[in-house]
CSV table of C-alpha atoms in Angstrom, one decimal:
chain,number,residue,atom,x,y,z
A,1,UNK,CA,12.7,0.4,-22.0
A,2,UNK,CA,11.1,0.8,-25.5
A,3,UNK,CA,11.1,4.6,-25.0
A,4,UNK,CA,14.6,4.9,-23.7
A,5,UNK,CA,15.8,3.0,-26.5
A,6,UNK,CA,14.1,5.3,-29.2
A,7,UNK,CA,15.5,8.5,-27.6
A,8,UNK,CA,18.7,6.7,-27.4
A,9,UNK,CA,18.7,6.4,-31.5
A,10,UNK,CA,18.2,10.3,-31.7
A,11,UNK,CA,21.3,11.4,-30.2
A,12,UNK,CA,23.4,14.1,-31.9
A,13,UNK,CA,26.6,12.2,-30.7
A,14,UNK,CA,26.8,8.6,-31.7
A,15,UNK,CA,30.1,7.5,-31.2
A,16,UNK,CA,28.4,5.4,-28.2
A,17,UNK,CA,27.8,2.0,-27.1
A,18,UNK,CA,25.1,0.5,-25.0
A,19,UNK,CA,25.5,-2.0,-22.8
A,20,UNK,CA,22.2,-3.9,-21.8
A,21,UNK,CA,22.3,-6.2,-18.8
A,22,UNK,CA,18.7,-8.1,-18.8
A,23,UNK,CA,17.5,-9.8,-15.4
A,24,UNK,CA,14.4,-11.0,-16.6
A,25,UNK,CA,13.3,-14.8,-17.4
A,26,UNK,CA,13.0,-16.1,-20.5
A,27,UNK,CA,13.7,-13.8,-23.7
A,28,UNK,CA,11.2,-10.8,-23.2
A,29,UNK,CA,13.1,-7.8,-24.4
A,30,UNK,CA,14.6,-10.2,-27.7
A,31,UNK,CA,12.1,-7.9,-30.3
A,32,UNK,CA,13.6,-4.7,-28.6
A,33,UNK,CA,17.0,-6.1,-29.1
A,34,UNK,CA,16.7,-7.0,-32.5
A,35,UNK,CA,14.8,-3.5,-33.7
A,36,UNK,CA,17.7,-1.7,-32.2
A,37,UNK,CA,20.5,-3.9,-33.0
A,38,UNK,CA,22.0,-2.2,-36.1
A,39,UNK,CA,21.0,1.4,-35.1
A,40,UNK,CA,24.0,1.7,-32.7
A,41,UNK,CA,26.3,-0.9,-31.3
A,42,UNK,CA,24.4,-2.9,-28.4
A,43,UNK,CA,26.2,-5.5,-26.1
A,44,UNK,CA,22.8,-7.9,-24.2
A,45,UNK,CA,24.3,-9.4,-21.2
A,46,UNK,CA,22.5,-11.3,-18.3
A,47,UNK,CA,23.3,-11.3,-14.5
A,48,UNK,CA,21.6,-12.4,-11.2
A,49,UNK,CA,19.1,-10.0,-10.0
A,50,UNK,CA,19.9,-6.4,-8.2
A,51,UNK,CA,20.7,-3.4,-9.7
A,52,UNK,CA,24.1,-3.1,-8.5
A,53,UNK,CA,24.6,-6.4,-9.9
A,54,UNK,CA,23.5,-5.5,-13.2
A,55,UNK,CA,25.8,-2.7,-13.5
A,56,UNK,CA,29.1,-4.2,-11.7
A,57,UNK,CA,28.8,-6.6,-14.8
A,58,UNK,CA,28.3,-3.8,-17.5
A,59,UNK,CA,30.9,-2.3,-16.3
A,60,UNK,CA,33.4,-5.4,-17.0
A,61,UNK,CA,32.5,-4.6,-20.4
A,62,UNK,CA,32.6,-1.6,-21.2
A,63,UNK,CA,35.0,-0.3,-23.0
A,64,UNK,CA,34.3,3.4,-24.1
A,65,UNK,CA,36.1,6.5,-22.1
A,66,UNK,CA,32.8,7.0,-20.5
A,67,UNK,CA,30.4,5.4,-18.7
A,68,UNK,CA,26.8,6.3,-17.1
A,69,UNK,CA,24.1,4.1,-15.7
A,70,UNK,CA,20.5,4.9,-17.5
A,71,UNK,CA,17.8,3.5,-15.7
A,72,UNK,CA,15.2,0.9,-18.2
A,73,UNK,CA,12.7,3.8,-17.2
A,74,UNK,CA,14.5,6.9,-18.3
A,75,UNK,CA,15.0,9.0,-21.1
A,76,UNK,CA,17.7,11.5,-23.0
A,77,UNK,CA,17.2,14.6,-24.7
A,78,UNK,CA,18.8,14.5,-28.2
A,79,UNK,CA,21.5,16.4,-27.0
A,80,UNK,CA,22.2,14.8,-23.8
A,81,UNK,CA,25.4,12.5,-25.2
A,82,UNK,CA,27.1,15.7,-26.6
A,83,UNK,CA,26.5,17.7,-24.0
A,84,UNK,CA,28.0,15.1,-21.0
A,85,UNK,CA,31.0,14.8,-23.2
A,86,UNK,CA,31.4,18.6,-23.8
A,87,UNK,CA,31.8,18.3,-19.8
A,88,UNK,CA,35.0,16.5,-19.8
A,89,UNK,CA,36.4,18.4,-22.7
A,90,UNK,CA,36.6,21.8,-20.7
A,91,UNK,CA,39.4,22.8,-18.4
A,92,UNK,CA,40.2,21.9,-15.7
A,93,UNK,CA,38.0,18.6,-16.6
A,94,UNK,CA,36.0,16.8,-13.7
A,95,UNK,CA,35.8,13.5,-13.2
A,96,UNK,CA,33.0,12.9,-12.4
A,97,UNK,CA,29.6,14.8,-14.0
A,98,UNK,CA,26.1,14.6,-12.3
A,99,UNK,CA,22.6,16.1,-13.2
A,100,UNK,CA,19.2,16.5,-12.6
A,101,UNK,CA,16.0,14.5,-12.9
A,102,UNK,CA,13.3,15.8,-14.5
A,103,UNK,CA,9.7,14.7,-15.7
A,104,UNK,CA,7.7,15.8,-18.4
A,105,UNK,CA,6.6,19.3,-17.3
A,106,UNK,CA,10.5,19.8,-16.9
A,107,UNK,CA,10.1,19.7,-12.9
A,108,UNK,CA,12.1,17.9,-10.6
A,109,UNK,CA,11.6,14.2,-10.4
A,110,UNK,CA,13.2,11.6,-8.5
A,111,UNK,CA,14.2,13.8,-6.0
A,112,UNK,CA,14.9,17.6,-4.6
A,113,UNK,CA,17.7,19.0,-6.9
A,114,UNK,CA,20.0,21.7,-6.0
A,115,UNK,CA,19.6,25.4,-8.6
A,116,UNK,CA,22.9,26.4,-8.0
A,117,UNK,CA,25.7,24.1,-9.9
A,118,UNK,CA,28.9,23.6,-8.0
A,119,UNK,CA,31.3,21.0,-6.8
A,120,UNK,CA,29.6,17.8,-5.1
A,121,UNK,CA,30.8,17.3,-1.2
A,122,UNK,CA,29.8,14.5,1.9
A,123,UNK,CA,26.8,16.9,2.7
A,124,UNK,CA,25.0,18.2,-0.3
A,125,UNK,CA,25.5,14.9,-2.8
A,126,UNK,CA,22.1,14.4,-1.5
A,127,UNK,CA,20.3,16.7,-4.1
A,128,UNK,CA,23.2,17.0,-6.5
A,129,UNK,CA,23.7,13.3,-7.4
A,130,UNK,CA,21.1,10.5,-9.0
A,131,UNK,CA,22.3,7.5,-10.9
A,132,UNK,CA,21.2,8.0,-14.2
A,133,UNK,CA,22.6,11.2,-14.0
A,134,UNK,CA,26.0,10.3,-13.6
A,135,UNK,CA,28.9,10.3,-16.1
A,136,UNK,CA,32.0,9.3,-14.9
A,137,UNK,CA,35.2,8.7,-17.0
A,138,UNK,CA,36.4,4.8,-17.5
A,139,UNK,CA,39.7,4.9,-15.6
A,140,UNK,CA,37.7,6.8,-12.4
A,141,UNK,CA,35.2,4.0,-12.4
A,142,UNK,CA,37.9,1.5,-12.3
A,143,UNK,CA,39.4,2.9,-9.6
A,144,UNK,CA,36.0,3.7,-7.7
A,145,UNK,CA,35.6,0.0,-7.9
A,146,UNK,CA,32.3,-2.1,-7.7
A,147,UNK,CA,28.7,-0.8,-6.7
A,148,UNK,CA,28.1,-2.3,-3.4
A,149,UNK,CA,25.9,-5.6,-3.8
A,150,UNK,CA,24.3,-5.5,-0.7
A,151,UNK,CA,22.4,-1.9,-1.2
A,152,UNK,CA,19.7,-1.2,-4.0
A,153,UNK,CA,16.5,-2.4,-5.9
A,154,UNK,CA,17.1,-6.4,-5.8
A,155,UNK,CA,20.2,-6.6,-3.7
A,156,UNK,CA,18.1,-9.3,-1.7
A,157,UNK,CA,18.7,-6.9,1.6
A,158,UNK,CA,16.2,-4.4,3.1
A,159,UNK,CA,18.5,-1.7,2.1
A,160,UNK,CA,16.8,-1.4,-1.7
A,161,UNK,CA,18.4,2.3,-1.9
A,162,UNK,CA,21.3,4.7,-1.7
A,163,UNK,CA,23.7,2.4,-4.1
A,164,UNK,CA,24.3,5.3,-6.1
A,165,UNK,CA,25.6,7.9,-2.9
A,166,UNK,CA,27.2,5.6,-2.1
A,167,UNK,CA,29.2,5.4,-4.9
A,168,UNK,CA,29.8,9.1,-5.4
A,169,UNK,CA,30.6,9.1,-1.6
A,170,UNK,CA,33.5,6.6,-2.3
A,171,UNK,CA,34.1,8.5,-5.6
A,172,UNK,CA,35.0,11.9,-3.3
A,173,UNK,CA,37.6,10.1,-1.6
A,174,UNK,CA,40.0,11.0,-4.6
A,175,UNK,CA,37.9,12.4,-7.3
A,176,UNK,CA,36.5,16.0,-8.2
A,177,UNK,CA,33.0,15.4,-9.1
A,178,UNK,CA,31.4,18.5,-10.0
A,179,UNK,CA,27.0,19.4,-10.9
A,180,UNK,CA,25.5,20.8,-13.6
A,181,UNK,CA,21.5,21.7,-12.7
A,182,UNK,CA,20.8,22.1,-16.4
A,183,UNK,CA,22.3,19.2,-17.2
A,184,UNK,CA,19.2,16.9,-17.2
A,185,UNK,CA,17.8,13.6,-17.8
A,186,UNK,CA,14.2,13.0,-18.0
A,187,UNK,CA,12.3,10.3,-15.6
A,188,UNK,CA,8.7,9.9,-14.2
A,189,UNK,CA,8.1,11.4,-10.8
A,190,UNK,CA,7.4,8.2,-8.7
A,191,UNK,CA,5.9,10.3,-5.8
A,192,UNK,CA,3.1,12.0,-7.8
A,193,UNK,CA,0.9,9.4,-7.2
A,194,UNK,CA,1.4,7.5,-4.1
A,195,UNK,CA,0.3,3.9,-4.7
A,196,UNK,CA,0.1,0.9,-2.0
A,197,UNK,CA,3.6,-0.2,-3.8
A,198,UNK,CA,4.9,3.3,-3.2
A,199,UNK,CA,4.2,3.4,0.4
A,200,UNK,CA,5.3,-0.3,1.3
A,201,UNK,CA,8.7,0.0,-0.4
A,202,UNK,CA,9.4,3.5,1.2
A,203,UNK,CA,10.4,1.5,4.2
A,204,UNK,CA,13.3,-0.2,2.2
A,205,UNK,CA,14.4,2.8,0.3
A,206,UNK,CA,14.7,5.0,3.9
A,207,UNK,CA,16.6,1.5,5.0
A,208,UNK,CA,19.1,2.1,2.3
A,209,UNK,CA,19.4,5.5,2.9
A,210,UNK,CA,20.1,5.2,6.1
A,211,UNK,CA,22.4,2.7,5.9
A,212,UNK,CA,24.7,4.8,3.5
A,213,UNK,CA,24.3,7.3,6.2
A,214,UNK,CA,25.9,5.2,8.7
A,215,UNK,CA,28.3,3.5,6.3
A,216,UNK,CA,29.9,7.0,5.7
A,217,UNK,CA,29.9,7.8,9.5
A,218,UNK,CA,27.9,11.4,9.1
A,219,UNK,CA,27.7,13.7,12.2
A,220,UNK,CA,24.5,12.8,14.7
A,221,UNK,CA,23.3,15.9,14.0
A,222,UNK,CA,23.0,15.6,10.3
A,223,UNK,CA,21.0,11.9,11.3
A,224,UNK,CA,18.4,13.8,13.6
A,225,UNK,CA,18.1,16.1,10.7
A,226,UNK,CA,17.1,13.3,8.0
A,227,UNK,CA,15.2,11.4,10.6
A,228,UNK,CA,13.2,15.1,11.3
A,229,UNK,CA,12.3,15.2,7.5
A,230,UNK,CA,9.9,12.1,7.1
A,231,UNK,CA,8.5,12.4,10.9
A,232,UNK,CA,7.8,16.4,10.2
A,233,UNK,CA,6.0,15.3,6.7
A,234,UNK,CA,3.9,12.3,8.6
A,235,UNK,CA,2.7,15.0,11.0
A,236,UNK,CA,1.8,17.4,8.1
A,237,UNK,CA,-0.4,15.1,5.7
A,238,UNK,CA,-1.9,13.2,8.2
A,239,UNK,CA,-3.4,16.4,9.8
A,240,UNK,CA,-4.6,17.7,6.4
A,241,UNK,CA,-5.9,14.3,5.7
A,242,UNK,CA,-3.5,12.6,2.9
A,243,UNK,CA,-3.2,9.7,4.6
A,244,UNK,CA,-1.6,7.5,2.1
A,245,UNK,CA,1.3,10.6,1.9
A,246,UNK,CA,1.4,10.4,5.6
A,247,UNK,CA,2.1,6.2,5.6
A,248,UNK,CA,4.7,6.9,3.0
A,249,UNK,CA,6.3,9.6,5.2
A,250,UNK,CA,6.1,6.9,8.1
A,251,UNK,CA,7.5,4.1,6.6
A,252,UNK,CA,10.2,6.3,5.5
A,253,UNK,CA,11.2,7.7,8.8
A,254,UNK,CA,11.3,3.8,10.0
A,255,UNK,CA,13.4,2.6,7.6
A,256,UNK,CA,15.9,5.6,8.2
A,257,UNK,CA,15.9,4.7,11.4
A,258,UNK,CA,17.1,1.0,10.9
A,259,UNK,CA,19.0,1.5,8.2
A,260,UNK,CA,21.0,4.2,11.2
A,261,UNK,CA,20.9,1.9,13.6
């Protein structure tokens, strides 16, 4: 958080506000609060616990032209502001803007992204669309509505994924949302060290992905397709001996699978 914050004060465009919604007990991020406080205008909110949660009451109160969901773990380029509102400022002007995740080295993170930019569609949101990517103007998220409660980290469900697609996906209904690769946000690479944590939650996170899948009715064959992905990787690591890579893949592929079925 401390980190995002700092970046946050370095922007080039500051006509901004952040809104903070804090799910933790007691008063733990108070000294944050009050360090930032009078840099830019800061609005601390509580809510129950889930992400979607979280942002379905920041969004009740926001009141810029803009809006974007930063995660508490990721970071912005000095630029990054200015840049996502140069977006909306060319013609014609898309509604929605999404980017890529990047870690340190500059490599992607969080994900596989997409090299070519392009218009954002049912099949290739997939790698052109992460949360703290997305900009969106205010009157498009009013009209998307609220992030389903029921998927992502905290939701209380075993779908702890996919909150995001699925909001794009419901965003495509009536909205052009269009992909800039070198528009990019910066965020560790969970998978470059796969921990016990890493591995057990991959079960939830394929369960949320596939029930976004479902949800959005995609063709069988794109479901065998997604399902292929985990099984193939499973095969490959456990044969060259990364088993904890191989569990990961594993768990994945089962939680696809129910989250399909």
């Amino acid at each position: 958080m401390e980190r995002f914050l700092e970046k946050l004060d370095l922007q080039t465009y500051r006509n901004f506000e952040l809104i903070l919604v804090d799910q933790n007990d007691g008063d733990p991020l108070r000294p944050l609060i009050e360090k930032y406080k009078n840099r830019f205008p800061l609005l601390h909110l509580r809510s129950e616990r889930g992400l979607s949660r979280a942002r379905n009451v920041g969004m009740r109160r926001a009141t810029g032209d803009l809006v974007a969901f930063p995660d508490d773990d990721c970071w912005y380029a000095p630029g990054v502001l200015e840049q996502a509102v140069g977006y909306f400022r060319r013609e014609p002007a898309p509604d929605v803007v999404t980017g890529r995740s990047v870690d340190e080295r500059g490599e992607d993170a969080a994900g596989s992204f997409d090299p070519e930019e392009g218009y954002v569609d049912k099949m290739n949101v997939w790698n052109r669309a992460i949360s703290f990517t997305i900009f969106l103007k205010k009157e498009v998220a009013d009209d998307i509505g609220d992030f389903d409660e029921e998927i992502g980290v905290g939701a209380g469900s075993i779908y702890l994924s996919g909150e995001e697609t699925d909001y794009v996906l419901r965003a495509l209904k009536r909205f052009k949302v269009y992909y800039y690769p070198e528009f990019t946000v910066y965020h560790a690479n969970p998978l470059r060290q796969i921990t016990p944590q890493i591995i057990a939650r991959a079960y939830k996170y394929g369960c949320g992905f596939g029930r976004v899948v479902s949800k959005h009715d995609y063709p069988i064959a794109f479901k065998l397709r997604m399902l292929a992905r985990p099984l193939a990787g499973t095969m490959v690591y456990g044969t060259v001996g990364q088993f904890s890579r191989s569990k990961y893949y594993w768990n994945s592929f089962r939680g696809r699978l129910r989250g399909m079925l």
